[in-house]
Amino acid sequence: MKIRGTVGEITIKGATYWNVFAHDRLLCLLPVWEPKRNELETQQKNRKAGQAGEERVMEVIRSSGLPNDCLVLSDISLEIIPGVTIQMDALVLTPAIILIFETKQVAGRLRFVRNPAQLEKVEDGKIILSMDCPAAQFEDQRASLETWLRMRGFFIPIGGSVVFTTNPIIETIPQGLPVIKLRELRGFIAKSLQFTPVISVHEVEVLANTIRSSLSPYIPFPLFGKYGFESEKFDWGPRCDCGNLLDKTSEMTWSCRPCELVIKDPYVKTLLTWFLLRSKTITVKQFCLIFQCSRRTGVRVLNRLPLMRKGNARSTYYEIDYRQLNLFEW
């Protein structure tokens, strides 16, 4: 949230963070001989590269000398109409203008083409890859955000740009296309902030709170159904970040022998692994099997977590709301 008198940043783990986290947990479970592992590792490497690019853009925004009446948000997903969602890497809210920044992590020699709008990657004069035009995608985002704002009574100009973070060689950028490189971002922000304010600082805060309360992240979980893995073939016990299963040394203490680490509370991360990969629900019996503990411990731990308790007596089970993932702390 915003602190009055300073540039505020609303930091909420969004879809990008949770998708990367879930696939890290997936790779911890998969054996090295799993046929899909190499492809999944490559995809995860690309996700993390994209995440790193988004963070570089955020670092530049934070250091760009924004005035005190601005608010910054990242990894935002909003539902425009039922079933239609837009995702934006970064938003800068000011009294004069809203800026959208869409990060692109594409290196090499690039060429923008119109009719149809696309981005081509060129090597030795040959097209080796054709992609959807990020500038066209950006314009769709801008139009969709404008619609979303008007439906809620906000009328404010929207600008911004696609930001390439890998310093590619771009043959030609057609005039007026919203595309810049990372090193141009500070100057772009400074120029954009020269407009006359159209809303008050209080209205900026109201807008930020409206966005935050309307977040609608894309939820692809649980992942096992997506990839066709059989959950019964995997050990769901607590694991170290190295992937090794933990040894239980007492009711509340676990250890990783290869890393020589003692872990006192593996419950949250292990349960998140279960919910993100296997199922949105868990029973007390399943909990006790995972953690080799008494039913009393299982009920106590599950009741203190942000889960919905359903059923009665021995048929009780707990269900996660994937929209509330940020309530989990470890």
mmCIF file of C-alpha atoms in Angstrom:
data_model
loop_
_atom_site.group_PDB
_atom_site.id
_atom_site.type_symbol
_atom_site.label_atom_id
_atom_site.label_comp_id
_atom_site.label_asym_id
_atom_site.label_seq_id
_atom_site.Cartn_x
_atom_site.Cartn_y
_atom_site.Cartn_z
ATOM 1 C CA MET A 1 0.000 0.000 0.000
ATOM 2 C CA LYS A 2 1.000 3.621 -0.373
ATOM 3 C CA ILE A 3 2.725 5.484 2.432
ATOM 4 C CA ARG A 4 1.689 9.139 2.282
ATOM 5 C CA GLY A 5 4.501 11.416 1.191
ATOM 6 C CA THR A 6 6.422 8.687 -0.666
ATOM 7 C CA VAL A 7 6.095 6.806 -3.912
ATOM 8 C CA GLY A 8 4.042 3.735 -3.056
ATOM 9 C CA GLU A 9 4.348 0.207 -4.374
ATOM 10 C CA ILE A 10 1.661 -2.402 -3.908
ATOM 11 C CA THR A 11 3.515 -5.714 -3.779
ATOM 12 C CA ILE A 12 1.306 -8.761 -4.213
ATOM 13 C CA LYS A 13 2.612 -12.057 -5.548
ATOM 14 C CA GLY A 14 0.806 -12.463 -8.848
ATOM 15 C CA ALA A 15 0.275 -15.181 -11.426
ATOM 16 C CA THR A 16 3.877 -15.011 -12.665
ATOM 17 C CA TYR A 17 5.313 -15.649 -9.197
ATOM 18 C CA TRP A 18 2.996 -18.545 -8.381
ATOM 19 C CA ASN A 19 3.434 -20.184 -11.771
ATOM 20 C CA VAL A 20 7.236 -20.145 -11.339
ATOM 21 C CA PHE A 21 6.954 -21.362 -7.732
ATOM 22 C CA ALA A 22 4.612 -24.222 -8.684
ATOM 23 C CA HIS A 23 6.877 -25.432 -11.491
ATOM 24 C CA ASP A 24 9.897 -25.303 -9.171
ATOM 25 C CA ARG A 25 8.014 -27.610 -6.800
ATOM 26 C CA LEU A 26 7.049 -29.832 -9.732
ATOM 27 C CA LEU A 27 10.667 -30.214 -10.819
ATOM 28 C CA CYS A 28 11.620 -31.079 -7.227
ATOM 29 C CA LEU A 29 9.257 -34.053 -7.402
ATOM 30 C CA LEU A 30 10.085 -35.319 -10.886
ATOM 31 C CA PRO A 31 12.835 -37.973 -11.166
ATOM 32 C CA VAL A 32 15.693 -37.308 -13.577
ATOM 33 C CA TRP A 33 14.502 -40.112 -15.878
ATOM 34 C CA GLU A 34 11.027 -38.596 -16.368
ATOM 35 C CA PRO A 35 10.589 -38.153 -20.189
ATOM 36 C CA LYS A 36 8.918 -34.752 -19.821
ATOM 37 C CA ARG A 37 11.558 -33.353 -17.499
ATOM 38 C CA ASN A 38 13.896 -31.791 -20.105
ATOM 39 C CA GLU A 39 11.049 -29.924 -21.797
ATOM 40 C CA LEU A 40 9.682 -28.725 -18.443
ATOM 41 C CA GLU A 41 13.139 -27.515 -17.367
ATOM 42 C CA THR A 42 13.488 -25.520 -20.603
ATOM 43 C CA GLN A 43 10.050 -23.967 -20.115
ATOM 44 C CA GLN A 44 10.904 -23.093 -16.513
ATOM 45 C CA LYS A 45 14.174 -21.498 -17.586
ATOM 46 C CA ASN A 46 12.184 -19.278 -19.965
ATOM 47 C CA ARG A 47 9.679 -18.405 -17.220
ATOM 48 C CA LYS A 48 12.465 -17.347 -14.878
ATOM 49 C CA ALA A 49 14.138 -15.298 -17.617
ATOM 50 C CA GLY A 50 10.847 -13.495 -18.181
ATOM 51 C CA GLN A 51 10.420 -12.982 -14.439
ATOM 52 C CA ALA A 52 13.954 -11.557 -14.216
ATOM 53 C CA GLY A 53 13.169 -9.168 -17.083
ATOM 54 C CA GLU A 54 10.029 -7.961 -15.283
ATOM 55 C CA GLU A 55 12.058 -7.331 -12.138
ATOM 56 C CA ARG A 56 14.631 -5.298 -14.104
ATOM 57 C CA VAL A 57 11.822 -3.107 -15.431
ATOM 58 C CA MET A 58 10.497 -2.664 -11.883
ATOM 59 C CA GLU A 59 13.964 -1.677 -10.661
ATOM 60 C CA VAL A 60 14.178 1.046 -13.313
ATOM 61 C CA ILE A 61 10.683 2.293 -12.457
ATOM 62 C CA ARG A 62 11.580 2.432 -8.752
ATOM 63 C CA SER A 63 14.728 4.451 -9.505
ATOM 64 C CA SER A 64 13.179 6.794 -12.076
ATOM 65 C CA GLY A 65 12.415 9.641 -9.676
ATOM 66 C CA LEU A 66 8.629 9.267 -9.653
ATOM 67 C CA PRO A 67 6.840 12.051 -7.766
ATOM 68 C CA ASN A 68 5.248 11.331 -4.384
ATOM 69 C CA ASP A 69 1.727 11.127 -5.767
ATOM 70 C CA CYS A 70 2.413 7.969 -7.817
ATOM 71 C CA LEU A 71 1.654 4.332 -7.101
ATOM 72 C CA VAL A 72 3.345 1.341 -8.734
ATOM 73 C CA LEU A 73 1.808 -2.115 -9.187
ATOM 74 C CA SER A 74 3.239 -5.244 -10.805
ATOM 75 C CA ASP A 75 1.984 -8.551 -12.218
ATOM 76 C CA ILE A 76 -1.643 -7.404 -12.473
ATOM 77 C CA SER A 77 -4.506 -9.522 -13.832
ATOM 78 C CA LEU A 78 -7.978 -8.016 -14.233
ATOM 79 C CA GLU A 79 -11.181 -9.594 -15.534
ATOM 80 C CA ILE A 80 -12.695 -7.326 -18.182
ATOM 81 C CA ILE A 81 -15.839 -9.396 -18.646
ATOM 82 C CA PRO A 82 -16.560 -12.932 -17.388
ATOM 83 C CA GLY A 83 -13.971 -15.228 -18.949
ATOM 84 C CA VAL A 84 -11.844 -12.435 -20.448
ATOM 85 C CA THR A 85 -8.765 -11.367 -18.457
ATOM 86 C CA ILE A 86 -5.880 -9.020 -19.185
ATOM 87 C CA GLN A 87 -2.441 -9.400 -17.608
ATOM 88 C CA MET A 88 -0.067 -6.448 -17.240
ATOM 89 C CA ASP A 89 3.537 -6.655 -16.079
ATOM 90 C CA ALA A 90 3.664 -3.173 -14.508
ATOM 91 C CA LEU A 91 1.319 -0.237 -13.907
ATOM 92 C CA VAL A 92 2.278 3.262 -12.811
ATOM 93 C CA LEU A 93 -0.691 5.226 -11.481
ATOM 94 C CA THR A 94 -0.370 9.025 -11.431
ATOM 95 C CA PRO A 95 -2.886 11.893 -11.229
ATOM 96 C CA ALA A 96 -2.148 12.720 -14.868
ATOM 97 C CA ILE A 97 -1.838 9.363 -16.626
ATOM 98 C CA ILE A 98 -1.703 5.596 -16.169
ATOM 99 C CA LEU A 99 1.337 3.912 -17.680
ATOM 100 C CA ILE A 100 1.341 0.249 -18.719
ATOM 101 C CA PHE A 101 4.694 -1.435 -19.228
ATOM 102 C CA GLU A 102 4.812 -4.819 -20.919
ATOM 103 C CA THR A 103 8.148 -6.629 -20.653
ATOM 104 C CA LYS A 104 9.616 -8.601 -23.546
ATOM 105 C CA GLN A 105 12.638 -10.841 -23.144
ATOM 106 C CA VAL A 106 13.627 -11.433 -26.767
ATOM 107 C CA ALA A 107 17.252 -11.123 -27.888
ATOM 108 C CA GLY A 108 18.896 -11.088 -31.313
ATOM 109 C CA ARG A 109 17.953 -9.198 -34.481
ATOM 110 C CA LEU A 110 14.253 -8.327 -34.645
ATOM 111 C CA ARG A 111 11.978 -6.885 -37.300
ATOM 112 C CA PHE A 112 8.455 -5.477 -36.905
ATOM 113 C CA VAL A 113 6.076 -6.337 -39.732
ATOM 114 C CA ARG A 114 2.583 -5.032 -40.463
ATOM 115 C CA ASN A 115 -0.305 -6.718 -42.280
ATOM 116 C CA PRO A 116 -0.384 -9.031 -40.452
ATOM 117 C CA ALA A 117 1.188 -7.452 -37.368
ATOM 118 C CA GLN A 118 3.979 -9.663 -36.093
ATOM 119 C CA LEU A 119 7.534 -9.661 -34.779
ATOM 120 C CA GLU A 120 10.167 -11.611 -36.681
ATOM 121 C CA LYS A 121 13.504 -12.846 -35.408
ATOM 122 C CA VAL A 122 16.098 -12.728 -38.167
ATOM 123 C CA GLU A 123 19.420 -14.528 -38.487
ATOM 124 C CA ASP A 124 21.728 -14.311 -41.515
ATOM 125 C CA GLY A 125 18.948 -12.569 -43.422
ATOM 126 C CA LYS A 126 16.486 -15.410 -42.808
ATOM 127 C CA ILE A 127 13.389 -15.420 -40.611
ATOM 128 C CA ILE A 128 13.929 -18.057 -37.907
ATOM 129 C CA LEU A 129 10.943 -17.202 -35.704
ATOM 130 C CA SER A 130 7.656 -15.303 -36.111
ATOM 131 C CA MET A 131 5.780 -14.081 -33.018
ATOM 132 C CA ASP A 132 2.626 -12.139 -32.280
ATOM 133 C CA CYS A 133 3.384 -8.429 -32.387
ATOM 134 C CA PRO A 134 3.915 -7.231 -28.786
ATOM 135 C CA ALA A 135 2.919 -3.696 -29.792
ATOM 136 C CA ALA A 136 -0.466 -4.955 -31.027
ATOM 137 C CA GLN A 137 -0.864 -6.902 -27.786
ATOM 138 C CA PHE A 138 -0.044 -3.738 -25.853
ATOM 139 C CA GLU A 139 -2.719 -1.763 -27.709
ATOM 140 C CA ASP A 140 -5.248 -4.476 -26.840
ATOM 141 C CA GLN A 141 -4.216 -4.178 -23.181
ATOM 142 C CA ARG A 142 -4.590 -0.409 -23.252
ATOM 143 C CA ALA A 143 -8.056 -0.569 -24.830
ATOM 144 C CA SER A 144 -9.165 -3.273 -22.389
ATOM 145 C CA LEU A 145 -7.897 -1.344 -19.356
ATOM 146 C CA GLU A 146 -9.671 1.788 -20.605
ATOM 147 C CA THR A 147 -12.914 -0.203 -20.818
ATOM 148 C CA TRP A 148 -12.379 -1.631 -17.318
ATOM 149 C CA LEU A 149 -11.757 1.847 -15.879
ATOM 150 C CA ARG A 150 -14.760 3.458 -17.569
ATOM 151 C CA MET A 151 -17.041 0.708 -16.259
ATOM 152 C CA ARG A 152 -15.949 1.782 -12.751
ATOM 153 C CA GLY A 153 -16.179 5.510 -13.291
ATOM 154 C CA PHE A 154 -12.489 6.322 -13.834
ATOM 155 C CA PHE A 155 -11.586 8.588 -16.760
ATOM 156 C CA ILE A 156 -7.838 9.084 -17.159
ATOM 157 C CA PRO A 157 -5.421 8.878 -20.118
ATOM 158 C CA ILE A 158 -3.508 5.609 -20.557
ATOM 159 C CA GLY A 159 -0.018 5.415 -22.009
ATOM 160 C CA GLY A 160 3.005 3.188 -21.694
ATOM 161 C CA SER A 161 5.090 0.947 -23.878
ATOM 162 C CA VAL A 162 6.496 -2.465 -24.617
ATOM 163 C CA VAL A 163 9.948 -2.639 -22.987
ATOM 164 C CA PHE A 164 12.650 -4.918 -24.421
ATOM 165 C CA THR A 165 14.988 -5.883 -21.585
ATOM 166 C CA THR A 166 17.658 -7.793 -23.549
ATOM 167 C CA ASN A 167 18.886 -4.903 -25.738
ATOM 168 C CA PRO A 168 18.035 -6.576 -29.079
ATOM 169 C CA ILE A 169 18.960 -5.173 -32.474
ATOM 170 C CA ILE A 170 15.671 -3.860 -33.889
ATOM 171 C CA GLU A 171 15.973 -3.186 -37.623
ATOM 172 C CA THR A 172 13.134 -0.669 -37.817
ATOM 173 C CA ILE A 173 10.513 0.507 -35.347
ATOM 174 C CA PRO A 174 7.556 1.932 -37.310
ATOM 175 C CA GLN A 175 6.715 5.486 -36.274
ATOM 176 C CA GLY A 176 4.292 5.681 -33.363
ATOM 177 C CA LEU A 177 4.771 2.062 -32.315
ATOM 178 C CA PRO A 178 4.866 1.842 -28.473
ATOM 179 C CA VAL A 179 8.243 0.080 -28.241
ATOM 180 C CA ILE A 180 11.355 1.079 -26.281
ATOM 181 C CA LYS A 181 14.489 -0.530 -24.859
ATOM 182 C CA LEU A 182 15.176 -0.755 -21.142
ATOM 183 C CA ARG A 183 17.759 2.026 -21.218
ATOM 184 C CA GLU A 184 15.113 4.391 -22.623
ATOM 185 C CA LEU A 185 12.573 3.698 -19.866
ATOM 186 C CA ARG A 186 13.572 6.459 -17.419
ATOM 187 C CA GLY A 187 13.369 9.110 -20.133
ATOM 188 C CA PHE A 188 10.035 7.754 -21.323
ATOM 189 C CA ILE A 189 8.593 7.966 -17.792
ATOM 190 C CA ALA A 190 9.899 11.499 -17.261
ATOM 191 C CA LYS A 191 8.327 12.685 -20.529
ATOM 192 C CA SER A 192 5.010 10.956 -19.739
ATOM 193 C CA LEU A 193 4.700 12.692 -16.354
ATOM 194 C CA GLN A 194 4.606 16.188 -17.885
ATOM 195 C CA PHE A 195 0.847 16.015 -18.484
ATOM 196 C CA THR A 196 -1.698 18.021 -16.457
ATOM 197 C CA PRO A 197 -3.338 16.084 -13.568
ATOM 198 C CA VAL A 198 -6.928 14.979 -14.214
ATOM 199 C CA ILE A 199 -7.599 13.231 -10.886
ATOM 200 C CA SER A 200 -6.587 13.933 -7.282
ATOM 201 C CA VAL A 201 -4.036 12.070 -5.176
ATOM 202 C CA HIS A 202 -6.927 10.618 -3.169
ATOM 203 C CA GLU A 203 -8.520 9.323 -6.382
ATOM 204 C CA VAL A 204 -5.203 7.659 -7.296
ATOM 205 C CA GLU A 205 -5.366 5.792 -3.985
ATOM 206 C CA VAL A 206 -9.016 4.851 -4.575
ATOM 207 C CA LEU A 207 -8.103 3.564 -8.038
ATOM 208 C CA ALA A 208 -5.208 1.508 -6.638
ATOM 209 C CA ASN A 209 -7.482 -0.040 -4.007
ATOM 210 C CA THR A 210 -10.102 -0.798 -6.664
ATOM 211 C CA ILE A 211 -7.500 -2.583 -8.786
ATOM 212 C CA ARG A 212 -6.127 -4.506 -5.829
ATOM 213 C CA SER A 213 -9.594 -5.687 -4.742
ATOM 214 C CA SER A 214 -10.404 -6.736 -8.325
ATOM 215 C CA LEU A 215 -7.319 -8.850 -9.033
ATOM 216 C CA SER A 216 -8.232 -11.982 -10.926
ATOM 217 C CA PRO A 217 -5.069 -14.065 -11.485
ATOM 218 C CA TYR A 218 -4.947 -16.829 -14.051
ATOM 219 C CA ILE A 219 -5.117 -20.103 -12.139
ATOM 220 C CA PRO A 220 -3.730 -23.175 -13.983
ATOM 221 C CA PHE A 221 -3.653 -25.366 -10.877
ATOM 222 C CA PRO A 222 -3.344 -28.170 -9.973
ATOM 223 C CA LEU A 223 -0.589 -28.881 -12.491
ATOM 224 C CA PHE A 224 -0.620 -32.678 -12.414
ATOM 225 C CA GLY A 225 -3.888 -32.766 -14.350
ATOM 226 C CA LYS A 226 -2.414 -30.436 -16.963
ATOM 227 C CA TYR A 227 0.663 -32.614 -17.543
ATOM 228 C CA GLY A 228 -0.974 -36.007 -17.075
ATOM 229 C CA PHE A 229 1.135 -37.199 -14.131
ATOM 230 C CA GLU A 230 -0.274 -39.863 -11.788
ATOM 231 C CA SER A 231 -0.150 -38.394 -8.280
ATOM 232 C CA GLU A 232 -0.146 -41.817 -6.583
ATOM 233 C CA LYS A 233 3.306 -42.551 -7.996
ATOM 234 C CA PHE A 234 4.955 -39.647 -6.124
ATOM 235 C CA ASP A 235 6.059 -39.183 -2.531
ATOM 236 C CA TRP A 236 4.345 -36.055 -1.172
ATOM 237 C CA GLY A 237 6.392 -35.812 2.018
ATOM 238 C CA PRO A 238 8.259 -32.623 3.013
ATOM 239 C CA ARG A 239 11.225 -31.772 0.802
ATOM 240 C CA CYS A 240 14.197 -29.470 1.003
ATOM 241 C CA ASP A 241 14.645 -26.887 -1.766
ATOM 242 C CA CYS A 242 17.369 -29.207 -3.101
ATOM 243 C CA GLY A 243 14.613 -31.768 -3.825
ATOM 244 C CA ASN A 244 15.677 -34.253 -1.164
ATOM 245 C CA LEU A 245 12.987 -35.708 1.115
ATOM 246 C CA LEU A 246 13.330 -34.494 4.707
ATOM 247 C CA ASP A 247 13.909 -36.803 7.675
ATOM 248 C CA LYS A 248 11.593 -36.331 10.640
ATOM 249 C CA THR A 249 13.646 -35.931 13.826
ATOM 250 C CA SER A 250 10.816 -34.872 16.183
ATOM 251 C CA GLU A 251 7.152 -33.879 16.070
ATOM 252 C CA MET A 252 8.083 -30.340 14.947
ATOM 253 C CA THR A 253 11.577 -30.739 13.484
ATOM 254 C CA TRP A 254 12.825 -32.061 10.137
ATOM 255 C CA SER A 255 16.272 -32.225 8.581
ATOM 256 C CA CYS A 256 17.951 -32.500 5.187
ATOM 257 C CA ARG A 257 21.026 -34.689 5.458
ATOM 258 C CA PRO A 258 22.709 -33.626 2.169
ATOM 259 C CA CYS A 259 22.303 -29.912 3.025
ATOM 260 C CA GLU A 260 22.794 -30.389 6.784
ATOM 261 C CA LEU A 261 19.773 -28.162 7.425
ATOM 262 C CA VAL A 262 17.258 -28.306 10.272
ATOM 263 C CA ILE A 263 13.751 -27.206 9.264
ATOM 264 C CA LYS A 264 11.176 -26.521 11.970
ATOM 265 C CA ASP A 265 8.058 -25.895 9.910
ATOM 266 C CA PRO A 266 7.826 -27.605 6.518
ATOM 267 C CA TYR A 267 4.021 -27.618 6.622
ATOM 268 C CA VAL A 268 3.134 -24.569 4.529
ATOM 269 C CA LYS A 269 5.496 -25.174 1.613
ATOM 270 C CA THR A 270 4.636 -28.890 1.524
ATOM 271 C CA LEU A 271 0.898 -28.179 1.561
ATOM 272 C CA LEU A 272 1.284 -25.552 -1.160
ATOM 273 C CA THR A 273 3.074 -28.191 -3.223
ATOM 274 C CA TRP A 274 0.084 -30.503 -2.706
ATOM 275 C CA PHE A 275 -2.471 -27.830 -3.622
ATOM 276 C CA LEU A 276 -0.590 -26.417 -6.614
ATOM 277 C CA LEU A 277 0.322 -29.792 -8.092
ATOM 278 C CA ARG A 278 -2.112 -32.458 -6.931
ATOM 279 C CA SER A 279 -5.481 -31.295 -5.582
ATOM 280 C CA LYS A 280 -7.367 -28.267 -4.261
ATOM 281 C CA THR A 281 -8.507 -30.319 -1.264
ATOM 282 C CA ILE A 282 -6.845 -32.385 1.471
ATOM 283 C CA THR A 283 -8.209 -34.556 4.283
ATOM 284 C CA VAL A 284 -6.797 -34.851 7.787
ATOM 285 C CA LYS A 285 -5.896 -38.470 6.997
ATOM 286 C CA GLN A 286 -3.901 -37.420 3.941
ATOM 287 C CA PHE A 287 -2.152 -34.738 5.989
ATOM 288 C CA CYS A 288 -1.181 -37.277 8.658
ATOM 289 C CA LEU A 289 0.208 -39.679 6.043
ATOM 290 C CA ILE A 290 2.312 -36.914 4.477
ATOM 291 C CA PHE A 291 3.749 -35.653 7.776
ATOM 292 C CA GLN A 292 3.730 -38.914 9.784
ATOM 293 C CA CYS A 293 1.852 -37.211 12.601
ATOM 294 C CA SER A 294 -1.166 -37.617 14.857
ATOM 295 C CA ARG A 295 -4.681 -36.571 13.842
ATOM 296 C CA ARG A 296 -4.556 -33.946 16.584
ATOM 297 C CA THR A 297 -1.493 -32.319 14.990
ATOM 298 C CA GLY A 298 -3.102 -32.497 11.558
ATOM 299 C CA VAL A 299 -6.282 -30.735 12.701
ATOM 300 C CA ARG A 300 -4.298 -28.093 14.596
ATOM 301 C CA VAL A 301 -2.061 -27.215 11.641
ATOM 302 C CA LEU A 302 -4.845 -27.224 9.044
ATOM 303 C CA ASN A 303 -7.105 -25.051 11.197
ATOM 304 C CA ARG A 304 -4.471 -22.306 11.465
ATOM 305 C CA LEU A 305 -4.018 -22.031 7.704
ATOM 306 C CA PRO A 306 -6.180 -19.892 5.321
ATOM 307 C CA LEU A 307 -8.227 -22.892 4.149
ATOM 308 C CA MET A 308 -11.954 -23.529 3.938
ATOM 309 C CA ARG A 309 -13.073 -26.328 6.260
ATOM 310 C CA LYS A 310 -15.855 -28.476 4.825
ATOM 311 C CA GLY A 311 -17.668 -31.685 5.750
ATOM 312 C CA ASN A 312 -18.400 -33.103 9.195
ATOM 313 C CA ALA A 313 -16.477 -35.156 11.768
ATOM 314 C CA ARG A 314 -14.383 -37.858 10.065
ATOM 315 C CA SER A 315 -15.472 -36.683 6.611
ATOM 316 C CA THR A 316 -13.939 -33.235 7.173
ATOM 317 C CA TYR A 317 -11.680 -31.924 4.438
ATOM 318 C CA TYR A 318 -9.938 -28.626 3.721
ATOM 319 C CA GLU A 319 -10.061 -26.658 0.471
ATOM 320 C CA ILE A 320 -7.821 -23.893 -0.847
ATOM 321 C CA ASP A 321 -9.049 -20.787 -2.650
ATOM 322 C CA TYR A 322 -6.337 -20.213 -5.257
ATOM 323 C CA ARG A 323 -7.199 -16.503 -5.264
ATOM 324 C CA GLN A 324 -5.950 -16.355 -1.648
ATOM 325 C CA LEU A 325 -2.465 -17.795 -2.199
ATOM 326 C CA ASN A 326 -0.862 -14.614 -0.882
ATOM 327 C CA LEU A 327 -2.246 -15.356 2.589
ATOM 328 C CA PHE A 328 0.196 -18.264 2.950
ATOM 329 C CA GLU A 329 3.451 -17.337 4.687
ATOM 330 C CA TRP A 330 6.514 -19.440 5.400
#
